């Protein structure tokens, strides 16, 4: 099952969660502001994957971020293109 890394403090993440509910997209939500464990999991992913290089260079956190079943990363507005 895909994972969405995000926070309920992030408007884009809330929008993505609502969109996924609407299209019945199945995923596990990892709330990075809920615990240090979740934050560390996300930071490890973000700091080891090249897909995050651009968002990091622009000073963004990189959420919402989807890690798909086939190990692909989907970021930002592209999250809302998932069908």
Tab-separated table of C-alpha atoms in Angstrom:
chain	number	residue	atom	x	y	z
A	1	UNK	CA	0.000	0.000	0.000
A	2	UNK	CA	1.224	3.501	-0.785
A	3	UNK	CA	2.261	5.878	1.983
A	4	UNK	CA	1.510	9.567	2.158
A	5	UNK	CA	3.884	11.632	4.254
A	6	UNK	CA	2.296	14.832	5.456
A	7	UNK	CA	0.883	16.844	8.316
A	8	UNK	CA	-2.571	18.026	9.250
A	9	UNK	CA	-0.905	21.438	9.753
A	10	UNK	CA	-0.172	21.562	6.006
A	11	UNK	CA	-3.072	22.843	3.843
A	12	UNK	CA	-1.764	20.978	0.775
A	13	UNK	CA	-1.705	17.725	2.753
A	14	UNK	CA	-5.260	18.236	3.984
A	15	UNK	CA	-6.352	18.880	0.384
A	16	UNK	CA	-4.572	15.710	-0.772
A	17	UNK	CA	-6.226	13.624	1.967
A	18	UNK	CA	-9.653	14.959	0.966
A	19	UNK	CA	-8.912	14.210	-2.700
A	20	UNK	CA	-7.840	10.640	-1.890
A	21	UNK	CA	-11.023	10.067	0.110
A	22	UNK	CA	-13.059	11.351	-2.843
A	23	UNK	CA	-11.404	8.969	-5.336
A	24	UNK	CA	-11.206	6.119	-2.799
A	25	UNK	CA	-7.395	5.908	-3.040
A	26	UNK	CA	-5.981	3.500	-0.460
A	27	UNK	CA	-2.860	4.624	1.397
A	28	UNK	CA	-1.279	4.798	4.832
A	29	UNK	CA	-0.932	8.318	6.234
A	30	UNK	CA	2.304	9.096	8.067
A	31	UNK	CA	1.742	12.298	10.043
A	32	UNK	CA	5.241	13.750	10.368
A	33	UNK	CA	4.191	16.198	13.110
A	34	UNK	CA	2.632	13.472	15.255
A	35	UNK	CA	5.828	11.824	16.501
A	36	UNK	CA	9.603	11.937	16.254
A	37	UNK	CA	9.528	8.425	14.785
A	38	UNK	CA	7.331	9.587	11.890
A	39	UNK	CA	9.445	12.705	11.354
A	40	UNK	CA	12.671	10.675	11.299
A	41	UNK	CA	11.142	8.201	8.823
A	42	UNK	CA	10.212	11.046	6.482
A	43	UNK	CA	13.533	12.875	6.851
A	44	UNK	CA	15.433	9.693	6.039
A	45	UNK	CA	13.350	9.263	2.880
A	46	UNK	CA	13.694	12.932	1.923
A	47	UNK	CA	17.417	13.053	2.534
A	48	UNK	CA	18.209	9.866	0.602
A	49	UNK	CA	16.036	10.239	-2.509
A	50	UNK	CA	16.985	12.424	-5.476
A	51	UNK	CA	13.317	13.238	-6.146
A	52	UNK	CA	13.423	15.679	-3.212
A	53	UNK	CA	16.487	17.636	-4.396
A	54	UNK	CA	14.513	20.392	-6.137
A	55	UNK	CA	12.019	20.971	-3.316
A	56	UNK	CA	14.840	21.047	-0.770
A	57	UNK	CA	16.825	23.536	-2.875
A	58	UNK	CA	13.751	25.801	-2.903
A	59	UNK	CA	13.454	25.602	0.891
A	60	UNK	CA	10.310	23.463	0.980
A	61	UNK	CA	9.704	20.564	3.362
A	62	UNK	CA	8.555	18.217	0.593
A	63	UNK	CA	5.050	17.310	1.753
A	64	UNK	CA	2.679	15.994	0.706
A	65	UNK	CA	4.815	13.165	-0.580
A	66	UNK	CA	3.599	9.786	-1.784
A	67	UNK	CA	5.769	6.685	-1.727
A	68	UNK	CA	4.046	4.255	-4.088
A	69	UNK	CA	3.994	0.471	-3.923
A	70	UNK	CA	6.584	0.376	-6.696
A	71	UNK	CA	8.941	2.699	-4.749
A	72	UNK	CA	8.241	5.871	-6.752
A	73	UNK	CA	7.974	9.297	-5.151
A	74	UNK	CA	5.162	11.692	-6.109
A	75	UNK	CA	5.418	15.253	-4.808
A	76	UNK	CA	3.459	18.477	-4.637
A	77	UNK	CA	0.721	19.142	-7.178
A	78	UNK	CA	1.409	15.807	-8.879
A	79	UNK	CA	-0.190	14.136	-5.850
A	80	UNK	CA	-3.551	15.502	-7.015
A	81	UNK	CA	-3.087	13.816	-10.414
A	82	UNK	CA	-3.248	10.312	-8.941
A	83	UNK	CA	-6.281	8.443	-10.262
